[in-house]
PDB file of N, CA and C in Angstrom:
ATOM      1  N   MET A   1       0.838  -1.179   0.000  1.00  0.00           N
ATOM      2  CA  MET A   1       0.000   0.000   0.000  1.00  0.00           C
ATOM      3  C   MET A   1       0.878   1.236   0.000  1.00  0.00           C
ATOM      4  N   ASP A   2       0.589   2.185  -0.858  1.00  0.00           N
ATOM      5  CA  ASP A   2       1.368   3.412  -0.993  1.00  0.00           C
ATOM      6  C   ASP A   2       0.915   4.421   0.056  1.00  0.00           C
ATOM      7  N   THR A   3       1.871   4.970   0.794  1.00  0.00           N
ATOM      8  CA  THR A   3       1.548   6.026   1.760  1.00  0.00           C
ATOM      9  C   THR A   3       2.445   7.223   1.507  1.00  0.00           C
ATOM     10  N   SER A   4       2.712   7.509   0.236  1.00  0.00           N
ATOM     11  CA  SER A   4       3.610   8.600  -0.126  1.00  0.00           C
ATOM     12  C   SER A   4       3.003   9.948   0.237  1.00  0.00           C
ATOM     13  N   GLU A   5       3.885  10.922   0.435  1.00  0.00           N
ATOM     14  CA  GLU A   5       3.447  12.285   0.727  1.00  0.00           C
ATOM     15  C   GLU A   5       3.005  12.932  -0.580  1.00  0.00           C
ATOM     16  N   GLY A   6       1.839  13.509  -0.584  1.00  0.00           N
ATOM     17  CA  GLY A   6       1.347  14.232  -1.753  1.00  0.00           C
ATOM     18  C   GLY A   6       1.046  15.661  -1.362  1.00  0.00           C
ATOM     19  N   ALA A   7       0.395  16.373  -2.256  1.00  0.00           N
ATOM     20  CA  ALA A   7       0.069  17.773  -2.005  1.00  0.00           C
ATOM     21  C   ALA A   7      -0.810  17.923  -0.771  1.00  0.00           C
ATOM     22  N   GLY A   8      -1.628  16.928  -0.490  1.00  0.00           N
ATOM     23  CA  GLY A   8      -2.524  17.010   0.650  1.00  0.00           C
ATOM     24  C   GLY A   8      -2.028  16.238   1.856  1.00  0.00           C
ATOM     25  N   GLY A   9      -0.764  15.868   1.885  1.00  0.00           N
ATOM     26  CA  GLY A   9      -0.229  15.112   3.011  1.00  0.00           C
ATOM     27  C   GLY A   9      -0.188  13.628   2.701  1.00  0.00           C
ATOM     28  N   PRO A  10      -0.035  12.804   3.734  1.00  0.00           N
ATOM     29  CA  PRO A  10       0.050  11.355   3.498  1.00  0.00           C
ATOM     30  C   PRO A  10      -1.211  10.835   2.830  1.00  0.00           C
ATOM     31  N   ARG A  11      -1.027   9.937   1.872  1.00  0.00           N
ATOM     32  CA  ARG A  11      -2.175   9.373   1.163  1.00  0.00           C
ATOM     33  C   ARG A  11      -2.102   7.860   1.267  1.00  0.00           C
ATOM     34  N   GLN A  12      -3.238   7.262   1.368  1.00  0.00           N
ATOM     35  CA  GLN A  12      -3.308   5.815   1.396  1.00  0.00           C
ATOM     36  C   GLN A  12      -3.764   5.352   0.024  1.00  0.00           C
ATOM     37  N   GLY A  13      -2.875   4.686  -0.704  1.00  0.00           N
ATOM     38  CA  GLY A  13      -3.170   4.318  -2.085  1.00  0.00           C
ATOM     39  C   GLY A  13      -3.933   3.024  -2.192  1.00  0.00           C
ATOM     40  N   LEU A  14      -4.658   2.891  -3.274  1.00  0.00           N
ATOM     41  CA  LEU A  14      -5.347   1.661  -3.603  1.00  0.00           C
ATOM     42  C   LEU A  14      -4.477   0.880  -4.572  1.00  0.00           C
ATOM     43  N   ALA A  15      -4.851  -0.335  -4.836  1.00  0.00           N
ATOM     44  CA  ALA A  15      -4.037  -1.218  -5.675  1.00  0.00           C
ATOM     45  C   ALA A  15      -3.840  -0.671  -7.086  1.00  0.00           C
ATOM     46  N   ASP A  16      -4.794   0.045  -7.644  1.00  0.00           N
ATOM     47  CA  ASP A  16      -4.690   0.527  -9.030  1.00  0.00           C
ATOM     48  C   ASP A  16      -4.230   1.980  -9.107  1.00  0.00           C
ATOM     49  N   ASN A  17      -3.446   2.438  -8.131  1.00  0.00           N
ATOM     50  CA  ASN A  17      -2.880   3.778  -8.110  1.00  0.00           C
ATOM     51  C   ASN A  17      -3.961   4.856  -8.007  1.00  0.00           C
ATOM     52  N   ARG A  18      -5.023   4.556  -7.340  1.00  0.00           N
ATOM     53  CA  ARG A  18      -6.091   5.515  -7.087  1.00  0.00           C
ATOM     54  C   ARG A  18      -6.066   5.839  -5.606  1.00  0.00           C
ATOM     55  N   TYR A  19      -6.587   6.987  -5.260  1.00  0.00           N
ATOM     56  CA  TYR A  19      -6.564   7.443  -3.882  1.00  0.00           C
ATOM     57  C   TYR A  19      -7.942   7.875  -3.436  1.00  0.00           C
ATOM     58  N   HIS A  20      -8.244   7.611  -2.179  1.00  0.00           N
ATOM     59  CA  HIS A  20      -9.467   8.121  -1.572  1.00  0.00           C
ATOM     60  C   HIS A  20      -9.226   9.582  -1.232  1.00  0.00           C
ATOM     61  N   VAL A  21     -10.170  10.436  -1.593  1.00  0.00           N
ATOM     62  CA  VAL A  21     -10.077  11.858  -1.259  1.00  0.00           C
ATOM     63  C   VAL A  21     -11.415  12.305  -0.700  1.00  0.00           C
ATOM     64  N   ASN A  22     -11.375  13.351   0.064  1.00  0.00           N
ATOM     65  CA  ASN A  22     -12.602  13.953   0.584  1.00  0.00           C
ATOM     66  C   ASN A  22     -12.883  15.233  -0.182  1.00  0.00           C
ATOM     67  N   LEU A  23     -14.126  15.405  -0.574  1.00  0.00           N
ATOM     68  CA  LEU A  23     -14.551  16.596  -1.297  1.00  0.00           C
ATOM     69  C   LEU A  23     -15.802  17.153  -0.638  1.00  0.00           C
ATOM     70  N   SER A  24     -16.033  18.419  -0.827  1.00  0.00           N
ATOM     71  CA  SER A  24     -17.268  19.043  -0.368  1.00  0.00           C
ATOM     72  C   SER A  24     -18.086  19.431  -1.589  1.00  0.00           C
ATOM     73  N   LEU A  25     -19.365  19.095  -1.568  1.00  0.00           N
ATOM     74  CA  LEU A  25     -20.277  19.407  -2.663  1.00  0.00           C
ATOM     75  C   LEU A  25     -21.558  20.000  -2.107  1.00  0.00           C
ATOM     76  N   GLN A  26     -22.219  20.758  -2.923  1.00  0.00           N
ATOM     77  CA  GLN A  26     -23.554  21.236  -2.546  1.00  0.00           C
ATOM     78  C   GLN A  26     -24.478  20.027  -2.470  1.00  0.00           C
ATOM     79  N   GLY A  27     -25.291  19.982  -1.442  1.00  0.00           N
ATOM     80  CA  GLY A  27     -26.168  18.831  -1.232  1.00  0.00           C
ATOM     81  C   GLY A  27     -27.083  18.537  -2.395  1.00  0.00           C
ATOM     82  N   ASN A  28     -27.639  19.598  -3.002  1.00  0.00           N
ATOM     83  CA  ASN A  28     -28.558  19.381  -4.126  1.00  0.00           C
ATOM     84  C   ASN A  28     -27.829  18.779  -5.333  1.00  0.00           C
ATOM     85  N   LEU A  29     -26.556  19.144  -5.526  1.00  0.00           N
ATOM     86  CA  LEU A  29     -25.788  18.560  -6.636  1.00  0.00           C
ATOM     87  C   LEU A  29     -25.514  17.085  -6.388  1.00  0.00           C
ATOM     88  N   LEU A  30     -25.148  16.768  -5.158  1.00  0.00           N
ATOM     89  CA  LEU A  30     -24.880  15.371  -4.823  1.00  0.00           C
ATOM     90  C   LEU A  30     -26.144  14.537  -4.973  1.00  0.00           C
ATOM     91  N   ASP A  31     -27.269  15.050  -4.490  1.00  0.00           N
ATOM     92  CA  ASP A  31     -28.537  14.323  -4.619  1.00  0.00           C
ATOM     93  C   ASP A  31     -28.888  14.099  -6.083  1.00  0.00           C
ATOM     94  N   ALA A  32     -28.735  15.123  -6.906  1.00  0.00           N
ATOM     95  CA  ALA A  32     -29.065  15.007  -8.327  1.00  0.00           C
ATOM     96  C   ALA A  32     -28.122  14.032  -9.026  1.00  0.00           C
ATOM     97  N   ALA A  33     -26.848  14.083  -8.674  1.00  0.00           N
ATOM     98  CA  ALA A  33     -25.875  13.164  -9.282  1.00  0.00           C
ATOM     99  C   ALA A  33     -26.193  11.729  -8.904  1.00  0.00           C
ATOM    100  N   ARG A  34     -26.530  11.505  -7.651  1.00  0.00           N
ATOM    101  CA  ARG A  34     -26.888  10.149  -7.225  1.00  0.00           C
ATOM    102  C   ARG A  34     -28.145   9.676  -7.941  1.00  0.00           C
ATOM    103  N   ALA A  35     -29.137  10.564  -8.049  1.00  0.00           N
ATOM    104  CA  ALA A  35     -30.386  10.199  -8.732  1.00  0.00           C
ATOM    105  C   ALA A  35     -30.132   9.858 -10.200  1.00  0.00           C
ATOM    106  N   ALA A  36     -29.181  10.553 -10.804  1.00  0.00           N
ATOM    107  CA  ALA A  36     -28.845  10.307 -12.212  1.00  0.00           C
ATOM    108  C   ALA A  36     -27.836   9.173 -12.365  1.00  0.00           C
ATOM    109  N   ARG A  37     -27.433   8.594 -11.241  1.00  0.00           N
ATOM    110  CA  ARG A  37     -26.470   7.474 -11.219  1.00  0.00           C
ATOM    111  C   ARG A  37     -25.144   7.865 -11.879  1.00  0.00           C
ATOM    112  N   ILE A  38     -24.697   9.083 -11.603  1.00  0.00           N
ATOM    113  CA  ILE A  38     -23.425   9.571 -12.135  1.00  0.00           C
ATOM    114  C   ILE A  38     -22.291   9.047 -11.270  1.00  0.00           C
ATOM    115  N   ASN A  39     -21.292   8.499 -11.914  1.00  0.00           N
ATOM    116  CA  ASN A  39     -20.097   8.039 -11.216  1.00  0.00           C
ATOM    117  C   ASN A  39     -19.227   9.272 -10.970  1.00  0.00           C
ATOM    118  N   LEU A  40     -19.234   9.758  -9.736  1.00  0.00           N
ATOM    119  CA  LEU A  40     -18.521  10.994  -9.418  1.00  0.00           C
ATOM    120  C   LEU A  40     -17.017  10.864  -9.604  1.00  0.00           C
ATOM    121  N   SER A  41     -16.472   9.706  -9.289  1.00  0.00           N
ATOM    122  CA  SER A  41     -15.024   9.511  -9.467  1.00  0.00           C
ATOM    123  C   SER A  41     -14.640   9.626 -10.930  1.00  0.00           C
ATOM    124  N   ALA A  42     -15.396   8.957 -11.795  1.00  0.00           N
ATOM    125  CA  ALA A  42     -15.099   9.000 -13.229  1.00  0.00           C
ATOM    126  C   ALA A  42     -15.303  10.407 -13.770  1.00  0.00           C
ATOM    127  N   LEU A  43     -16.361  11.082 -13.320  1.00  0.00           N
ATOM    128  CA  LEU A  43     -16.632  12.438 -13.774  1.00  0.00           C
ATOM    129  C   LEU A  43     -15.513  13.389 -13.367  1.00  0.00           C
ATOM    130  N   LEU A  44     -15.077  13.293 -12.121  1.00  0.00           N
ATOM    131  CA  LEU A  44     -13.992  14.159 -11.654  1.00  0.00           C
ATOM    132  C   LEU A  44     -12.698  13.871 -12.409  1.00  0.00           C
ATOM    133  N   GLU A  45     -12.385  12.601 -12.655  1.00  0.00           N
ATOM    134  CA  GLU A  45     -11.181  12.275 -13.413  1.00  0.00           C
ATOM    135  C   GLU A  45     -11.225  12.893 -14.805  1.00  0.00           C
ATOM    136  N   ARG A  46     -12.364  12.762 -15.499  1.00  0.00           N
ATOM    137  CA  ARG A  46     -12.498  13.351 -16.841  1.00  0.00           C
ATOM    138  C   ARG A  46     -12.356  14.859 -16.777  1.00  0.00           C
ATOM    139  N   ALA A  47     -13.032  15.486 -15.827  1.00  0.00           N
ATOM    140  CA  ALA A  47     -12.977  16.950 -15.709  1.00  0.00           C
ATOM    141  C   ALA A  47     -11.565  17.426 -15.389  1.00  0.00           C
ATOM    142  N   LEU A  48     -10.875  16.728 -14.496  1.00  0.00           N
ATOM    143  CA  LEU A  48      -9.497  17.110 -14.167  1.00  0.00           C
ATOM    144  C   LEU A  48      -8.577  16.937 -15.370  1.00  0.00           C
ATOM    145  N   ASN A  49      -8.738  15.837 -16.087  1.00  0.00           N
ATOM    146  CA  ASN A  49      -7.918  15.632 -17.289  1.00  0.00           C
ATOM    147  C   ASN A  49      -8.162  16.734 -18.311  1.00  0.00           C
ATOM    148  N   GLU A  50      -9.421  17.076 -18.539  1.00  0.00           N
ATOM    149  CA  GLU A  50      -9.740  18.143 -19.495  1.00  0.00           C
ATOM    150  C   GLU A  50      -9.152  19.477 -19.052  1.00  0.00           C
ATOM    151  N   GLU A  51      -9.247  19.777 -17.769  1.00  0.00           N
ATOM    152  CA  GLU A  51      -8.716  21.040 -17.260  1.00  0.00           C
ATOM    153  C   GLU A  51      -7.195  21.071 -17.360  1.00  0.00           C
ATOM    154  N   LEU A  52      -6.542  19.952 -17.078  1.00  0.00           N
ATOM    155  CA  LEU A  52      -5.083  19.900 -17.183  1.00  0.00           C
ATOM    156  C   LEU A  52      -4.631  20.067 -18.631  1.00  0.00           C
ATOM    157  N   VAL A  53      -5.346  19.470 -19.571  1.00  0.00           N
ATOM    158  CA  VAL A  53      -5.030  19.653 -20.995  1.00  0.00           C
ATOM    159  C   VAL A  53      -5.195  21.120 -21.370  1.00  0.00           C
ATOM    160  N   ARG A  54      -6.296  21.738 -20.915  1.00  0.00           N
ATOM    161  CA  ARG A  54      -6.542  23.151 -21.213  1.00  0.00           C
ATOM    162  C   ARG A  54      -5.434  24.029 -20.645  1.00  0.00           C
ATOM    163  N   LEU A  55      -5.021  23.760 -19.417  1.00  0.00           N
ATOM    164  CA  LEU A  55      -3.954  24.553 -18.800  1.00  0.00           C
ATOM    165  C   LEU A  55      -2.625  24.369 -19.511  1.00  0.00           C
ATOM    166  N   ARG A  56      -2.314  23.122 -19.907  1.00  0.00           N
ATOM    167  CA  ARG A  56      -1.064  22.881 -20.656  1.00  0.00           C
ATOM    168  C   ARG A  56      -1.104  23.624 -21.988  1.00  0.00           C
ATOM    169  N   TRP A  57      -2.262  23.639 -22.657  1.00  0.00           N
ATOM    170  CA  TRP A  57      -2.409  24.350 -23.925  1.00  0.00           C
ATOM    171  C   TRP A  57      -2.179  25.842 -23.719  1.00  0.00           C
ATOM    172  N   LEU A  58      -2.791  26.407 -22.676  1.00  0.00           N
ATOM    173  CA  LEU A  58      -2.597  27.828 -22.393  1.00  0.00           C
ATOM    174  C   LEU A  58      -1.138  28.141 -22.081  1.00  0.00           C
ATOM    175  N   GLU A  59      -0.490  27.294 -21.291  1.00  0.00           N
ATOM    176  CA  GLU A  59       0.932  27.490 -20.980  1.00  0.00           C
ATOM    177  C   GLU A  59       1.782  27.413 -22.243  1.00  0.00           C
ATOM    178  N   TRP A  60       1.465  26.456 -23.134  1.00  0.00           N
ATOM    179  CA  TRP A  60       2.218  26.321 -24.383  1.00  0.00           C
ATOM    180  C   TRP A  60       2.059  27.583 -25.222  1.00  0.00           C
ATOM    181  N   ARG A  61       0.809  28.049 -25.327  1.00  0.00           N
ATOM    182  CA  ARG A  61       0.569  29.272 -26.116  1.00  0.00           C
ATOM    183  C   ARG A  61       1.315  30.455 -25.524  1.00  0.00           C
ATOM    184  N   GLU A  62       1.343  30.563 -24.210  1.00  0.00           N
ATOM    185  CA  GLU A  62       2.054  31.664 -23.559  1.00  0.00           C
ATOM    186  C   GLU A  62       3.559  31.563 -23.809  1.00  0.00           C
ATOM    187  N   ARG A  63       4.113  30.350 -23.666  1.00  0.00           N
ATOM    188  CA  ARG A  63       5.553  30.156 -23.900  1.00  0.00           C
ATOM    189  C   ARG A  63       5.932  30.441 -25.346  1.00  0.00           C
ATOM    190  N   ASN A  64       5.014  30.194 -26.266  1.00  0.00           N
ATOM    191  CA  ASN A  64       5.310  30.321 -27.696  1.00  0.00           C
ATOM    192  C   ASN A  64       4.662  31.536 -28.343  1.00  0.00           C
ATOM    193  N   ALA A  65       4.169  32.470 -27.545  1.00  0.00           N
ATOM    194  CA  ALA A  65       3.452  33.632 -28.082  1.00  0.00           C
ATOM    195  C   ALA A  65       4.295  34.437 -29.063  1.00  0.00           C
ATOM    196  N   VAL A  66       5.562  34.625 -28.754  1.00  0.00           N
ATOM    197  CA  VAL A  66       6.429  35.411 -29.635  1.00  0.00           C
ATOM    198  C   VAL A  66       6.582  34.707 -30.981  1.00  0.00           C
ATOM    199  N   SER A  67       6.824  33.414 -30.956  1.00  0.00           N
ATOM    200  CA  SER A  67       6.989  32.657 -32.209  1.00  0.00           C
ATOM    201  C   SER A  67       5.700  32.634 -33.016  1.00  0.00           C
ATOM    202  N   ILE A  68       4.574  32.471 -32.334  1.00  0.00           N
ATOM    203  CA  ILE A  68       3.280  32.458 -33.025  1.00  0.00           C
ATOM    204  C   ILE A  68       3.027  33.805 -33.687  1.00  0.00           C
ATOM    205  N   ALA A  69       3.309  34.884 -32.968  1.00  0.00           N
ATOM    206  CA  ALA A  69       3.114  36.226 -33.534  1.00  0.00           C
ATOM    207  C   ALA A  69       4.035  36.439 -34.732  1.00  0.00           C
ATOM    208  N   ALA A  70       5.276  35.987 -34.638  1.00  0.00           N
ATOM    209  CA  ALA A  70       6.226  36.145 -35.741  1.00  0.00           C
ATOM    210  C   ALA A  70       5.758  35.345 -36.962  1.00  0.00           C
ATOM    211  N   TYR A  71       5.274  34.137 -36.737  1.00  0.00           N
ATOM    212  CA  TYR A  71       4.779  33.321 -37.847  1.00  0.00           C
ATOM    213  C   TYR A  71       3.565  33.987 -38.501  1.00  0.00           C
ATOM    214  N   ASN A  72       2.621  34.453 -37.679  1.00  0.00           N
ATOM    215  CA  ASN A  72       1.435  35.115 -38.228  1.00  0.00           C
ATOM    216  C   ASN A  72       1.808  36.345 -39.043  1.00  0.00           C
ATOM    217  N   GLU A  73       2.786  37.108 -38.569  1.00  0.00           N
ATOM    218  CA  GLU A  73       3.266  38.276 -39.320  1.00  0.00           C
ATOM    219  C   GLU A  73       3.893  37.835 -40.639  1.00  0.00           C
ATOM    220  N   HIS A  74       4.657  36.765 -40.601  1.00  0.00           N
ATOM    221  CA  HIS A  74       5.284  36.226 -41.817  1.00  0.00           C
ATOM    222  C   HIS A  74       4.205  35.828 -42.830  1.00  0.00           C
ATOM    223  N   VAL A  75       3.151  35.172 -42.355  1.00  0.00           N
ATOM    224  CA  VAL A  75       2.068  34.755 -43.252  1.00  0.00           C
ATOM    225  C   VAL A  75       1.375  35.976 -43.841  1.00  0.00           C
ATOM    226  N   ARG A  76       1.141  37.007 -43.016  1.00  0.00           N
ATOM    227  CA  ARG A  76       0.494  38.221 -43.537  1.00  0.00           C
ATOM    228  C   ARG A  76       1.344  38.863 -44.642  1.00  0.00           C
ATOM    229  N   GLU A  77       2.642  38.849 -44.470  1.00  0.00           N
ATOM    230  CA  GLU A  77       3.530  39.495 -45.442  1.00  0.00           C
ATOM    231  C   GLU A  77       3.824  38.628 -46.658  1.00  0.00           C
ATOM    232  N   ASN A  78       3.846  37.304 -46.489  1.00  0.00           N
ATOM    233  CA  ASN A  78       4.343  36.424 -47.545  1.00  0.00           C
ATOM    234  C   ASN A  78       3.353  35.373 -48.035  1.00  0.00           C
ATOM    235  N   ARG A  79       2.156  35.376 -47.585  1.00  0.00           N
ATOM    236  CA  ARG A  79       1.135  34.386 -47.914  1.00  0.00           C
ATOM    237  C   ARG A  79       1.418  33.062 -47.203  1.00  0.00           C
ATOM    238  N   LYS A  80       0.419  32.213 -47.201  1.00  0.00           N
ATOM    239  CA  LYS A  80       0.550  30.900 -46.589  1.00  0.00           C
ATOM    240  C   LYS A  80       1.437  30.021 -47.448  1.00  0.00           C
ATOM    241  N   PHE A  81       2.137  29.090 -46.794  1.00  0.00           N
ATOM    242  CA  PHE A  81       3.047  28.184 -47.498  1.00  0.00           C
ATOM    243  C   PHE A  81       2.301  27.417 -48.593  1.00  0.00           C
ATOM    244  N   ALA A  82       1.100  26.929 -48.289  1.00  0.00           N
ATOM    245  CA  ALA A  82       0.331  26.177 -49.273  1.00  0.00           C
ATOM    246  C   ALA A  82      -0.023  27.042 -50.473  1.00  0.00           C
ATOM    247  N   GLU A  83      -0.327  28.307 -50.240  1.00  0.00           N
ATOM    248  CA  GLU A  83      -0.652  29.209 -51.346  1.00  0.00           C
ATOM    249  C   GLU A  83       0.551  29.390 -52.263  1.00  0.00           C
ATOM    250  N   ILE A  84       1.727  29.460 -51.667  1.00  0.00           N
ATOM    251  CA  ILE A  84       2.947  29.608 -52.465  1.00  0.00           C
ATOM    252  C   ILE A  84       3.192  28.340 -53.295  1.00  0.00           C
ATOM    253  N   CYS A  85       3.062  27.174 -52.641  1.00  0.00           N
ATOM    254  CA  CYS A  85       3.310  25.906 -53.334  1.00  0.00           C
ATOM    255  C   CYS A  85       2.300  25.650 -54.438  1.00  0.00           C
ATOM    256  N   LEU A  86       1.050  26.017 -54.181  1.00  0.00           N
ATOM    257  CA  LEU A  86      -0.004  25.774 -55.152  1.00  0.00           C
ATOM    258  C   LEU A  86      -0.153  26.933 -56.128  1.00  0.00           C
ATOM    259  N   ARG A  87       0.626  27.970 -55.951  1.00  0.00           N
ATOM    260  CA  ARG A  87       0.608  29.180 -56.794  1.00  0.00           C
ATOM    261  C   ARG A  87      -0.793  29.776 -56.890  1.00  0.00           C
ATOM    262  N   ILE A  88      -1.409  29.925 -55.721  1.00  0.00           N
ATOM    263  CA  ILE A  88      -2.767  30.507 -55.666  1.00  0.00           C
ATOM    264  C   ILE A  88      -2.657  32.016 -55.733  1.00  0.00           C
TER     265      ILE A  88
END
């Protein structure tokens, strides 16, 4: 059993590298989710993955903003590469 230190302190791991966590939710949301038979663990995993992808994309765009701007300026001045190749 994994008891490594994480962001929230010691964690007790499950066999498949999953962890029990405590969350607070609005009661009406929890009731509605249970009534709809929503798997909260799966939903949270999907939402976290989507948010992490979005954040990585934003970080990439920020790190590469200068290059992106330079490329866009190049395209404005010289046309798109495909247009040049296809002689449009």
